[in-house]
């Protein structure tokens, strides 16, 4: 009886259980079911939580970059999990020069230091896409092993003006170099199954009032200069994500611009990934959704509410939101978090340091080497001047800075190589640096101009003693900059104190028949024309990452023959820059508008076309050997579909070395105004032994011949004669040949997009 009475109750309890687990089972799961199916069953609140990141913690000293939910402490942001659909959260971390996470965690004996890679500007100066890819492969491994899903980089804005505080994070003044370098980095990183976020899309070329400044740019300059690199990177590498920038372009925030994010990025270029904002970028969350900016970072409750309200009131079509959510989910599907990757938290930092050192040496640029002062003689006695000789600047500040376990200063690299360092100067500099660091301990995050350690005063007696005791002087000039502020003209120019000391040291050494080598530990161009005659050799070491001092010693000693070349012009003086008059915009102090009236004449496009002398031109760099350029051949005297140029490079010196070869094109001036020449392709030889040759192949595609015709909204190649110029730099053309394009060619018709609302009085080359 009892049993019978209980049976129905037991049955119904079982069926309830079965029902609820059925209901659970019936919910579509990410990875098993169609993303659209999941989106269909999500509540509006869930959707709003997916398109906004998990937020950002604010500490006592302002925002704590990252630690949105502490999954990877110190990471910049996260995306939200929704467990009932099997959607995991993902981790986004800065930055372009290394994984920026907290190196020590409370109560955890383990450390999480990361590799500081050489900055983007140095990597680009290698002109070596396979080297950059190999850095990316190692970098991606570190990203994955520290539990990060997306690295917020590479940075790839155009170095429009040398004072931009974030230039060090970017590659070049030229979009072809920027695009190919970014693609190589993205391909390398993503080969690990982790994502990248190419940034800041687009025209974020200044830090001054970056959150609101309206960059007023012609459609042509946008297409040819400011968007072209991103286009190349998207087409060649399909980054998981793109980060929109803070600024406006022609009146609209980039994160709210459907012209930029939908018409151009997705419809024209075929971008398949997700777009995220820069941190707190833009104003209007609903407009961002409509524009195709899928993810709002770091994400705020206000943004979520605005989106929910907009759907409820009918001002945001839920179909638009669904598409944003789908893109976020499709991104999550590709991440280690989704694969439940069991990260080790122990990347091989030693192996990565070796790669960082190699890359650093490959991107340094030898600017001067009179009477073959370099490489240094073995065991030479060296007098090291400048704080930078004793404390290296590995990279810039802000979100691009990396927490490293150690850095190698130049003195340590040189000592390890057997050079003898002048002890008097060493003691003086090291004591001053130590005292300064005690008084001003480094902060975990600096926004705004970073503080440089003041140079100690070196007396005339100290200089002359050092000159008497040493075989050679090495003088390091240091500069640093970073997110949140542009550099000032005083930072571009050497200070009076620097010039005076440099001259005194040069004079003292020269008086004794000894030489002076200058090392530049800087992140962007500085003025050099007024003082470079005083130095016998100049090595541009850039900001070379944590192994910097070893890499500098590798080059100074000749273990590595320098093969880097400038991917950015060093103007003779700041005022020569075509953007100097308009940077960083008006009104002064707090510019709301920045008019790019130099148009397409950025960097060498300007200096070459207008015959303005530079200190060191784009593409320039010396080697410890010499190369001859021979046998330029074009695949055809007329262009149809594709044309290749072959050129044979021979090492005619006594040391093994590599040469960077650049292909510039001079297009006919029949239609549009054109620069006198533009870089269209580049290649680097392998390590050539003395006497050895290599034939390089450089390819031209139809778009390489074309300019952007605004009236036609099309890339058009004008009929006529084109000159292929093969150069060792933009000012050192070694060989040239003509080919003809028989008929004007519309290479690509695009949409009218991003048109300025005001007339721009643009510079013309006619
Ligand atoms: C920077 C980005 C960075 C982000 C997250 C912003 O301030 O502009 O480059 O990725 O912060 O830290």
XYZ file of C-alpha atoms and ligand atoms in Angstrom:
778
model
C 0.000 0.000 0.000
C 2.604 2.371 1.122
C 4.732 1.667 -1.877
C 1.803 2.269 -4.202
C 0.950 5.519 -2.531
C 4.500 6.799 -2.830
C 5.043 5.738 -6.419
C 3.298 8.642 -8.172
C 5.209 11.092 -6.027
C 8.498 9.444 -6.890
C 7.613 9.326 -10.572
C 6.655 12.976 -10.648
C 9.850 13.998 -8.837
C 11.870 12.091 -11.424
C 9.968 13.559 -14.316
C 10.460 17.060 -12.942
C 14.180 16.442 -12.758
C 14.192 15.024 -16.280
C 12.169 17.962 -17.527
C 14.470 20.577 -16.063
C 17.593 18.834 -17.337
C 15.859 18.545 -20.722
C 15.188 22.249 -20.659
C 18.802 22.827 -19.782
C 19.885 20.493 -22.550
C 17.634 22.230 -24.983
C 19.433 25.527 -24.497
C 21.838 25.931 -27.387
C 25.488 25.840 -26.398
C 28.356 27.839 -27.858
C 30.431 25.669 -30.128
C 27.741 22.998 -30.434
C 24.866 25.041 -31.793
C 24.560 27.872 -34.228
C 25.485 31.248 -32.825
C 22.268 32.689 -34.245
C 20.318 30.071 -32.299
C 21.970 31.174 -29.058
C 21.338 34.826 -29.770
C 17.695 34.060 -30.432
C 17.305 32.653 -26.915
C 19.285 35.271 -25.033
C 17.470 37.836 -22.959
C 17.986 41.468 -23.812
C 19.947 41.875 -20.585
C 22.240 39.021 -21.543
C 22.855 40.578 -24.930
C 23.672 43.903 -23.320
C 26.112 42.163 -20.995
C 27.913 40.497 -23.889
C 28.517 43.658 -25.892
C 29.945 45.531 -22.899
C 33.073 44.403 -21.087
C 33.036 43.575 -17.401
C 34.210 47.009 -16.305
C 37.300 48.445 -14.761
C 38.367 48.809 -11.173
C 39.430 52.252 -9.992
C 42.153 52.244 -7.369
C 43.325 54.970 -5.030
C 45.631 56.465 -7.660
C 43.111 56.517 -10.477
C 42.183 53.773 -12.864
C 43.846 50.436 -12.379
C 44.475 49.334 -15.909
C 42.750 46.003 -16.021
C 41.632 43.745 -13.232
C 38.151 44.036 -14.504
C 37.378 40.737 -12.877
C 40.825 39.608 -11.895
C 41.008 36.522 -14.129
C 44.433 37.651 -15.257
C 45.425 40.373 -12.808
C 46.554 43.511 -14.557
C 44.911 42.666 -17.879
C 43.130 45.668 -19.365
C 39.682 44.197 -19.792
C 37.400 41.221 -20.137
C 34.323 40.060 -21.926
C 31.389 38.689 -19.960
C 30.525 35.030 -19.533
C 26.965 33.667 -19.901
C 27.114 30.218 -18.398
C 23.747 28.877 -19.456
C 24.841 29.046 -23.093
C 28.383 27.839 -22.419
C 29.811 31.305 -23.178
C 33.068 31.851 -21.292
C 34.536 35.235 -20.437
C 37.695 36.226 -22.276
C 40.719 38.307 -21.292
C 42.082 41.321 -23.168
C 45.522 42.596 -22.316
C 47.839 45.378 -23.443
C 49.973 45.938 -25.339
C 52.039 46.234 -28.521
C 55.468 45.651 -26.918
C 54.635 42.820 -24.522
C 51.990 41.273 -22.271
C 51.104 43.954 -19.760
C 49.907 42.095 -16.660
C 50.672 42.352 -12.952
C 54.015 40.706 -12.279
C 53.260 39.772 -8.678
C 49.988 38.666 -7.144
C 49.122 38.915 -3.480
C 49.797 35.693 -1.610
C 51.318 34.036 -4.665
C 55.009 33.170 -4.615
C 55.146 32.872 -8.400
C 55.885 35.902 -10.599
C 54.365 36.849 -13.922
C 56.942 39.061 -15.559
C 56.714 39.414 -19.308
C 59.126 39.971 -22.164
C 59.512 43.559 -23.320
C 59.927 43.255 -27.066
C 61.586 46.077 -28.970
C 59.054 48.839 -29.708
C 57.145 48.864 -33.013
C 59.274 51.626 -34.483
C 62.398 49.515 -34.006
C 60.778 46.399 -35.423
C 59.704 48.311 -38.526
C 63.253 49.595 -38.957
C 64.340 45.993 -39.535
C 62.231 46.004 -42.718
C 62.127 42.275 -42.144
C 58.638 40.795 -42.113
C 59.861 37.277 -41.315
C 61.759 38.587 -38.290
C 58.649 40.446 -37.118
C 56.568 37.326 -37.660
C 59.008 35.323 -35.536
C 58.699 37.894 -32.738
C 54.931 37.521 -33.111
C 55.131 33.741 -32.794
C 57.035 33.990 -29.487
C 54.883 36.906 -28.281
C 51.726 34.892 -29.042
C 53.028 31.982 -27.019
C 53.521 34.296 -24.039
C 50.029 35.744 -24.487
C 48.539 32.248 -24.494
C 50.611 30.889 -21.611
C 49.605 33.815 -19.404
C 45.935 33.078 -20.002
C 45.202 36.034 -22.258
C 42.850 35.710 -25.240
C 43.564 38.938 -27.117
C 46.560 41.238 -27.055
C 45.667 44.891 -27.584
C 48.108 45.490 -30.384
C 49.909 45.918 -32.643
C 49.597 49.703 -32.736
C 49.729 50.930 -36.288
C 48.818 54.571 -36.600
C 50.825 56.601 -39.060
C 53.682 58.603 -37.586
C 52.302 61.838 -38.970
C 54.309 64.113 -36.709
C 57.435 63.355 -34.651
C 55.921 64.811 -31.477
C 53.142 62.220 -31.168
C 53.756 60.717 -27.727
C 52.825 57.232 -28.876
C 54.914 57.060 -32.046
C 57.137 54.434 -30.422
C 54.156 52.061 -30.374
C 53.605 52.552 -34.099
C 55.631 51.353 -37.052
C 56.210 54.027 -39.647
C 55.242 57.202 -41.448
C 54.495 55.001 -44.449
C 51.352 52.895 -44.815
C 52.989 50.092 -46.821
C 55.638 49.508 -44.152
C 53.007 49.821 -41.391
C 50.624 47.432 -43.113
C 53.158 44.717 -43.849
C 54.728 44.921 -40.388
C 51.342 44.752 -38.672
C 50.279 41.814 -40.847
C 53.489 39.945 -40.015
C 53.000 40.574 -36.292
C 49.317 39.578 -36.377
C 50.039 36.402 -38.340
C 52.819 35.459 -35.935
C 50.781 36.088 -32.790
C 47.598 34.477 -34.085
C 49.467 31.319 -35.164
C 49.229 30.467 -31.448
C 45.444 30.467 -31.479
C 45.204 33.796 -29.657
C 43.886 37.078 -30.994
C 45.163 40.567 -31.758
C 43.531 43.989 -31.877
C 45.084 46.271 -34.451
C 44.757 49.818 -33.172
C 43.806 52.629 -33.070
C 41.466 52.667 -36.069
C 41.994 55.302 -37.327
C 43.847 58.618 -37.499
C 44.702 58.666 -33.791
C 47.873 60.553 -34.566
C 48.158 62.675 -31.453
C 47.628 62.340 -27.742
C 46.681 65.962 -27.073
C 42.934 65.909 -26.426
C 42.819 62.513 -28.074
C 39.385 61.709 -26.668
C 37.612 64.494 -28.471
C 39.786 65.944 -31.196
C 38.224 66.044 -34.640
C 40.776 65.012 -37.258
C 39.774 66.794 -40.447
C 41.265 64.803 -43.309
C 40.551 64.598 -47.018
C 39.121 61.376 -48.381
C 42.260 60.902 -50.441
C 44.679 61.286 -47.522
C 42.511 58.918 -45.497
C 42.451 56.265 -48.174
C 46.091 56.534 -49.236
C 47.781 57.241 -45.916
C 45.733 56.733 -42.749
C 43.594 53.737 -43.739
C 45.879 51.967 -46.208
C 48.061 50.234 -43.579
C 44.981 48.923 -41.763
C 43.607 47.718 -45.090
C 46.788 45.746 -45.788
C 46.831 44.250 -42.288
C 43.157 43.238 -42.454
C 43.484 41.672 -45.892
C 46.733 39.855 -45.193
C 46.147 38.745 -41.623
C 42.456 38.943 -40.544
C 43.099 40.049 -36.950
C 40.508 38.648 -34.515
C 39.642 42.221 -33.556
C 40.123 45.862 -34.519
C 40.162 48.621 -31.910
C 38.467 51.844 -32.948
C 40.199 55.023 -31.824
C 39.247 57.834 -29.459
C 39.212 60.702 -31.950
C 36.643 61.861 -34.463
C 37.270 61.771 -38.169
C 35.496 64.522 -40.074
C 33.000 65.125 -37.287
C 32.129 61.589 -36.159
C 33.742 59.476 -33.446
C 35.416 56.575 -35.183
C 33.594 54.149 -32.892
C 30.305 55.654 -34.047
C 31.165 55.766 -37.735
C 29.442 53.201 -39.880
C 31.350 54.612 -42.871
C 34.547 53.486 -41.201
C 33.516 50.293 -39.398
C 30.916 48.881 -41.734
C 31.243 50.402 -45.199
C 35.030 50.433 -45.397
C 36.290 47.865 -42.879
C 33.725 45.142 -43.444
C 32.069 45.709 -46.806
C 35.068 46.901 -48.755
C 37.966 45.137 -47.029
C 36.161 41.963 -45.978
C 36.978 42.142 -42.259
C 35.392 39.131 -40.564
C 36.149 39.844 -36.904
C 34.899 42.014 -34.089
C 35.443 45.713 -33.447
C 35.978 46.973 -29.905
C 36.231 50.536 -28.616
C 39.335 51.953 -27.085
C 38.845 52.240 -23.315
C 35.833 54.521 -22.667
C 36.078 55.676 -26.297
C 33.171 57.487 -27.994
C 30.015 58.834 -26.397
C 26.921 57.068 -27.642
C 26.658 53.305 -27.060
C 23.656 52.984 -29.325
C 25.391 54.777 -32.184
C 28.373 52.489 -31.628
C 26.211 49.391 -32.032
C 24.677 50.788 -35.185
C 28.072 51.671 -36.605
C 29.358 48.121 -36.128
C 31.446 48.693 -33.030
C 30.466 45.408 -31.417
C 32.199 45.505 -28.049
C 32.382 48.419 -25.610
C 35.436 48.362 -23.390
C 35.931 48.315 -20.544
C 32.131 48.410 -20.400
C 29.836 50.318 -18.036
C 26.359 49.682 -16.593
C 25.273 52.985 -18.168
C 26.113 51.742 -21.634
C 24.197 48.527 -21.040
C 21.174 50.449 -19.823
C 21.297 52.782 -22.821
C 21.221 49.794 -25.140
C 18.398 48.029 -23.332
C 16.362 51.255 -23.271
C 17.023 51.881 -26.953
C 15.794 48.429 -27.952
C 12.732 48.788 -25.737
C 11.884 52.197 -27.143
C 12.498 51.107 -30.715
C 15.445 53.421 -31.423
C 17.806 50.461 -31.745
C 16.623 47.600 -33.916
C 17.282 44.392 -31.995
C 18.554 42.870 -35.246
C 21.459 45.315 -35.145
C 22.252 44.333 -31.569
C 21.941 40.653 -32.463
C 24.550 41.081 -35.134
C 26.941 42.759 -32.662
C 26.355 39.918 -30.193
C 26.940 37.328 -32.918
C 30.263 38.901 -33.788
C 31.337 38.858 -30.149
C 30.326 35.198 -29.845
C 32.117 34.290 -33.068
C 35.215 35.929 -31.639
C 34.878 33.993 -28.361
C 34.674 30.739 -30.329
C 38.239 31.324 -31.539
C 39.780 31.975 -28.123
C 41.827 29.807 -25.753
C 39.191 30.549 -23.084
C 36.570 28.817 -25.207
C 38.889 25.852 -25.798
C 39.436 25.744 -22.015
C 43.126 25.964 -22.724
C 45.101 24.986 -19.678
C 47.650 27.785 -19.658
C 50.898 27.226 -17.830
C 51.685 30.725 -16.506
C 55.272 29.726 -17.316
C 56.224 30.834 -20.812
C 59.847 30.243 -21.745
C 61.017 33.753 -20.862
C 64.653 32.870 -21.464
C 64.021 31.771 -25.023
C 61.875 34.858 -25.598
C 64.589 37.151 -24.245
C 66.973 35.712 -26.830
C 64.462 36.441 -29.608
C 63.913 39.953 -28.243
C 67.677 40.574 -28.274
C 68.056 39.325 -31.831
C 65.145 41.433 -33.081
C 66.490 44.493 -31.263
C 69.849 44.273 -32.982
C 68.187 43.797 -36.378
C 66.158 46.993 -36.098
C 68.895 49.344 -34.913
C 70.026 51.886 -37.484
C 73.610 52.956 -38.023
C 73.301 56.614 -38.974
C 76.939 57.555 -39.162
C 80.260 55.713 -39.118
C 83.127 57.975 -40.225
C 86.448 56.236 -40.834
C 84.915 52.941 -39.741
C 85.050 53.803 -36.021
C 82.610 50.952 -35.532
C 82.748 48.086 -34.884
C 84.694 48.726 -31.709
C 88.107 47.117 -31.291
C 88.076 44.135 -28.931
C 88.863 44.945 -25.299
C 88.766 48.716 -25.878
C 88.610 51.038 -22.878
C 85.349 52.960 -23.031
C 84.149 56.117 -21.302
C 80.360 55.937 -21.042
C 78.483 59.252 -20.830
C 74.768 59.800 -20.345
C 72.317 58.141 -17.937
C 71.140 55.977 -20.796
C 74.454 54.124 -20.848
C 73.709 52.872 -17.331
C 69.913 52.678 -17.302
C 68.267 51.809 -20.568
C 64.836 52.902 -21.693
C 63.355 49.657 -22.983
C 60.077 51.104 -24.277
C 57.660 53.978 -23.794
C 55.107 54.432 -21.024
C 51.342 54.082 -20.551
C 49.491 51.009 -21.715
C 52.412 50.234 -24.007
C 54.751 49.665 -21.077
C 55.633 46.132 -19.972
C 56.463 44.813 -16.482
C 59.822 43.171 -16.920
C 61.865 41.111 -14.472
C 65.080 42.867 -15.476
C 66.580 45.145 -18.106
C 70.071 45.024 -19.558
C 71.793 48.424 -19.666
C 74.431 49.158 -22.293
C 77.227 49.024 -19.707
C 76.355 45.385 -18.901
C 76.219 44.391 -22.561
C 79.593 45.997 -23.234
C 81.170 44.545 -20.095
C 79.971 41.057 -21.021
C 81.675 41.523 -24.385
C 85.009 42.275 -22.692
C 85.100 46.088 -22.951
C 86.655 47.955 -20.059
C 84.450 50.692 -18.649
C 85.860 53.892 -17.163
C 85.221 53.481 -13.402
C 85.150 57.192 -12.513
C 82.254 57.971 -14.808
C 80.530 54.712 -13.969
C 80.530 55.513 -10.252
C 79.305 59.024 -10.790
C 76.427 58.105 -13.090
C 75.327 55.038 -11.166
C 75.292 56.901 -7.852
C 73.200 59.697 -9.344
C 70.732 57.264 -10.897
C 70.406 55.287 -7.657
C 69.736 58.418 -5.640
C 67.144 59.615 -8.102
C 65.329 56.280 -8.164
C 65.187 56.290 -4.382
C 63.709 59.777 -4.363
C 61.331 59.037 -7.262
C 60.378 55.346 -7.255
C 58.915 54.291 -10.604
C 55.107 54.218 -10.726
C 53.184 51.228 -12.081
C 51.304 53.306 -14.642
C 52.250 56.714 -15.957
C 49.991 58.638 -18.242
C 51.396 61.879 -19.545
C 55.007 62.812 -20.138
C 57.278 60.392 -18.298
C 59.943 61.767 -16.008
C 63.518 61.345 -17.215
C 66.231 60.937 -14.601
C 68.133 64.268 -14.628
C 71.642 63.962 -16.039
C 74.354 64.582 -13.410
C 76.733 67.438 -14.021
C 80.025 66.188 -15.437
C 82.932 68.559 -14.860
C 85.594 69.527 -17.379
C 88.160 67.671 -15.272
C 86.085 64.502 -15.300
C 85.716 64.725 -19.059
C 89.394 65.242 -19.681
C 90.361 62.440 -17.249
C 87.968 60.085 -19.038
C 89.386 61.111 -22.418
C 92.922 60.490 -21.172
C 92.109 57.093 -19.646
C 89.888 55.667 -22.405
C 90.260 54.666 -26.053
C 86.852 55.946 -27.056
C 83.805 57.808 -25.749
C 80.231 56.496 -25.942
C 77.528 59.083 -25.299
C 73.927 57.952 -24.886
C 71.087 60.392 -25.501
C 67.781 59.300 -23.952
C 64.178 60.217 -24.617
C 60.934 58.760 -23.409
C 57.277 59.420 -24.102
C 53.984 57.659 -23.794
C 50.248 57.530 -23.777
C 48.353 60.594 -22.638
C 50.694 63.360 -23.800
C 52.553 64.456 -26.883
C 56.211 65.370 -26.798
C 57.197 69.014 -26.673
C 59.584 70.766 -29.009
C 62.090 70.846 -26.112
C 62.022 67.088 -26.117
C 62.595 66.970 -29.886
C 65.551 69.333 -29.619
C 68.566 68.636 -27.465
C 68.701 70.816 -24.365
C 71.474 73.390 -24.041
C 73.016 71.241 -21.298
C 73.021 68.201 -23.551
C 74.562 70.119 -26.430
C 77.204 71.682 -24.210
C 78.221 68.369 -22.663
C 78.202 66.590 -26.014
C 80.453 69.246 -27.510
C 82.807 69.248 -24.525
C 83.128 65.454 -24.665
C 83.630 65.434 -28.442
C 86.266 68.170 -28.199
C 88.132 66.435 -25.355
C 88.273 63.109 -27.186
C 89.104 64.648 -30.561
C 91.868 66.737 -28.990
C 93.480 63.441 -28.021
C 92.912 61.899 -31.443
C 90.145 59.698 -30.026
C 86.642 59.143 -31.316
C 83.131 59.624 -29.983
C 80.193 57.293 -30.638
C 76.655 58.507 -29.913
C 73.920 55.997 -29.065
C 70.324 57.167 -29.333
C 67.981 55.461 -26.877
C 64.827 57.182 -28.129
C 61.301 56.343 -29.268
C 60.861 58.946 -31.986
C 62.800 61.389 -34.135
C 64.913 64.099 -32.533
C 66.830 67.070 -33.955
C 70.290 65.980 -35.088
C 71.455 68.335 -37.817
C 72.907 70.887 -35.389
C 75.171 68.412 -33.541
C 75.756 65.272 -35.594
C 78.982 66.582 -37.079
C 80.555 66.309 -33.606
C 80.033 62.559 -33.437
C 82.191 60.097 -35.361
C 79.561 57.374 -35.297
C 75.875 57.349 -34.383
C 73.828 54.280 -33.588
C 70.069 54.704 -33.376
C 69.191 51.982 -30.864
C 65.536 53.072 -30.482
C 63.841 51.607 -27.389
C 65.070 48.063 -27.736
C 63.214 45.980 -25.139
C 64.531 44.239 -22.052
C 67.708 42.885 -23.663
C 68.524 46.285 -25.154
C 72.034 46.688 -23.713
C 73.076 43.297 -25.038
C 71.700 44.129 -28.466
C 73.495 47.510 -28.478
C 76.742 45.712 -27.562
C 76.081 43.146 -30.314
C 75.988 45.943 -32.881
C 78.768 48.131 -31.443
C 81.092 45.130 -31.227
C 80.247 43.865 -34.697
C 78.781 40.543 -33.535
C 75.775 41.793 -35.496
C 76.300 43.896 -38.592
C 73.620 46.618 -38.485
C 71.017 46.294 -41.221
C 68.169 48.480 -39.991
C 66.950 51.474 -41.969
C 64.708 54.358 -40.990
C 60.987 53.809 -41.427
C 60.465 57.409 -40.384
C 62.173 60.611 -41.540
C 64.470 62.582 -39.244
C 63.796 66.183 -40.350
C 66.611 68.724 -40.158
C 64.415 70.803 -37.873
C 60.936 70.386 -36.461
C 59.532 73.331 -38.431
C 60.353 71.466 -41.665
C 57.677 68.886 -40.896
C 54.678 69.499 -43.147
C 52.316 68.965 -40.194
C 54.294 71.228 -37.826
C 51.970 74.178 -38.458
C 48.784 72.270 -37.682
C 49.900 69.774 -35.007
C 48.217 69.185 -32.557
C 45.415 71.461 -33.738
C 43.361 74.434 -32.617
C 42.585 76.122 -30.309
C 46.035 75.922 -28.781
C 46.202 74.109 -25.455
C 43.017 72.145 -25.873
C 42.655 71.492 -29.581
C 39.232 70.358 -30.726
C 40.167 70.359 -34.402
C 43.218 69.137 -36.201
C 43.231 69.923 -39.901
C 45.535 67.683 -41.925
C 46.294 70.218 -44.607
C 49.484 68.515 -45.670
C 47.126 65.956 -47.265
C 49.013 62.951 -48.626
C 52.384 64.687 -48.156
C 53.381 62.886 -44.984
C 57.026 62.049 -44.246
C 59.240 61.356 -47.261
C 56.321 61.940 -49.621
C 56.686 65.582 -48.580
C 60.461 65.924 -48.165
C 61.166 64.305 -51.551
C 58.425 66.035 -53.520
C 59.238 69.499 -52.196
C 63.019 69.110 -52.104
C 63.302 69.785 -48.367
C 66.588 68.598 -46.916
C 66.392 66.094 -44.076
C 68.854 65.163 -41.339
C 68.380 61.493 -42.281
C 65.907 60.427 -44.934
C 63.318 57.693 -44.875
C 64.830 54.331 -45.758
C 68.357 55.335 -44.736
C 70.806 53.185 -42.766
C 74.446 52.136 -42.974
C 76.181 48.793 -42.636
C 79.711 47.670 -41.777
C 79.900 46.485 -45.372
C 78.848 47.873 -48.768
C 76.481 46.570 -51.384
C 76.246 46.987 -55.122
C 72.930 47.051 -56.937
C 72.907 45.465 -60.412
C 70.838 44.079 -63.146
C 67.427 45.653 -62.612
C 64.953 43.844 -64.829
C 61.225 44.393 -65.199
C 59.091 41.416 -66.193
C 57.533 43.507 -68.957
C 57.877 47.007 -70.448
C 54.109 47.368 -70.216
C 51.837 46.777 -67.257
C 49.011 44.334 -67.271
C 47.713 42.737 -64.082
C 51.097 42.430 -62.381
C 54.730 43.349 -62.871
C 57.844 42.123 -61.150
C 61.177 43.842 -60.758
C 64.281 41.774 -60.073
C 67.522 43.221 -58.822
C 70.786 41.612 -57.804
C 72.479 42.772 -54.606
C 76.129 41.907 -54.004
C 78.101 42.325 -50.815
C 81.196 44.152 -52.060
C 82.728 44.753 -48.636
C 84.657 42.661 -46.185
C 81.971 41.779 -43.613
C 78.883 39.612 -43.935
C 75.748 41.739 -43.946
C 72.126 42.220 -45.003
C 70.702 44.929 -47.219
C 67.206 46.431 -47.248
C 66.099 47.205 -50.803
C 63.241 49.602 -51.515
C 61.074 49.947 -54.596
C 59.739 53.449 -55.175
C 57.364 54.268 -57.982
C 57.032 57.583 -59.775
C 53.620 57.738 -61.398
C 52.647 60.037 -64.275
C 51.340 63.440 -63.204
C 48.726 63.569 -65.924
C 45.676 63.244 -63.714
C 45.927 63.787 -59.996
C 48.680 65.549 -58.158
C 51.244 62.890 -57.091
C 54.250 62.657 -54.778
C 57.561 62.474 -56.641
C 57.906 58.873 -55.496
C 56.171 56.432 -53.226
C 57.350 53.215 -51.643
C 55.476 50.272 -53.099
C 57.542 47.234 -52.136
C 60.616 46.295 -50.132
C 62.740 43.240 -49.438
C 65.751 42.329 -47.359
C 68.556 40.057 -48.400
C 69.738 37.180 -46.255
C 73.126 37.461 -44.547
C 75.418 37.820 -47.560
C 79.048 36.845 -47.181
C 81.633 39.115 -48.787
C 81.345 38.645 -52.541
C 78.002 36.881 -52.261
C 74.955 38.002 -54.301
C 71.220 37.592 -54.006
C 68.532 38.393 -56.517
C 65.423 39.913 -54.981
C 61.990 39.931 -56.559
C 59.641 42.851 -55.912
C 56.067 42.791 -57.144
C 53.728 45.547 -58.289
C 49.978 44.989 -58.340
C 47.439 47.282 -60.027
C 46.586 49.093 -56.779
C 50.267 50.029 -56.408
C 49.968 52.152 -59.529
C 46.762 53.842 -58.456
C 45.942 56.986 -56.547
C 42.646 57.674 -54.835
C 40.458 59.855 -56.996
C 37.951 61.540 -54.689
C 35.560 62.702 -57.417
C 35.246 59.187 -58.748
C 35.501 57.482 -55.313
C 37.900 55.088 -56.994
C 41.509 53.995 -57.092
C 42.669 54.998 -60.546
C 45.972 54.311 -62.285
C 46.624 56.945 -64.929
C 47.828 55.842 -68.347
C 51.413 56.798 -69.044
C 54.996 56.125 -68.085
C 55.879 54.857 -64.611
C 59.400 54.804 -63.281
C 60.514 51.994 -60.995
C 63.278 53.263 -58.729
C 65.290 50.798 -56.675
C 66.805 52.596 -53.721
C 69.019 52.045 -50.711
C 66.931 54.880 -49.228
C 64.277 57.300 -50.482
C 67.085 59.687 -51.433
C 69.571 57.132 -52.721
C 68.155 55.616 -55.879
C 70.574 53.095 -57.340
C 68.762 51.835 -60.445
C 65.676 52.866 -62.394
C 63.571 51.604 -65.285
C 60.382 52.663 -66.974
C 57.259 50.786 -67.868
C 54.057 51.933 -69.505
C 50.423 51.605 -68.648
C 48.594 51.814 -71.969
C 45.135 52.779 -70.734
C 43.903 54.493 -67.609
C 42.720 51.805 -65.240
C 39.995 51.984 -62.620
C 41.512 49.517 -60.203
C 38.809 49.638 -57.569
C 35.578 51.513 -57.194
C 34.646 52.189 -53.585
C 31.941 53.996 -51.650
C 31.813 57.663 -50.936
C 32.688 57.628 -47.240
C 34.126 59.789 -44.459
C 33.863 62.972 -46.499
C 34.959 66.123 -44.655
C 32.247 68.691 -44.057
C 34.568 71.623 -44.542
C 36.920 72.570 -47.336
C 40.545 71.695 -46.592
C 43.203 73.873 -48.107
C 45.441 70.952 -49.007
C 49.057 71.081 -50.026
C 49.621 70.345 -53.717
C 52.703 69.313 -55.644
C 51.908 71.269 -58.814
C 44.804 52.959 -24.853
C 44.781 51.631 -25.586
C 44.823 50.508 -24.592
C 43.660 50.661 -23.638
C 43.571 49.558 -22.607
C 43.757 53.034 -23.766
O 43.958 54.134 -22.945
O 44.630 54.014 -25.774
O 45.839 51.558 -26.497
O 44.809 49.273 -25.253
O 43.773 51.890 -22.966
O 44.525 49.712 -21.644
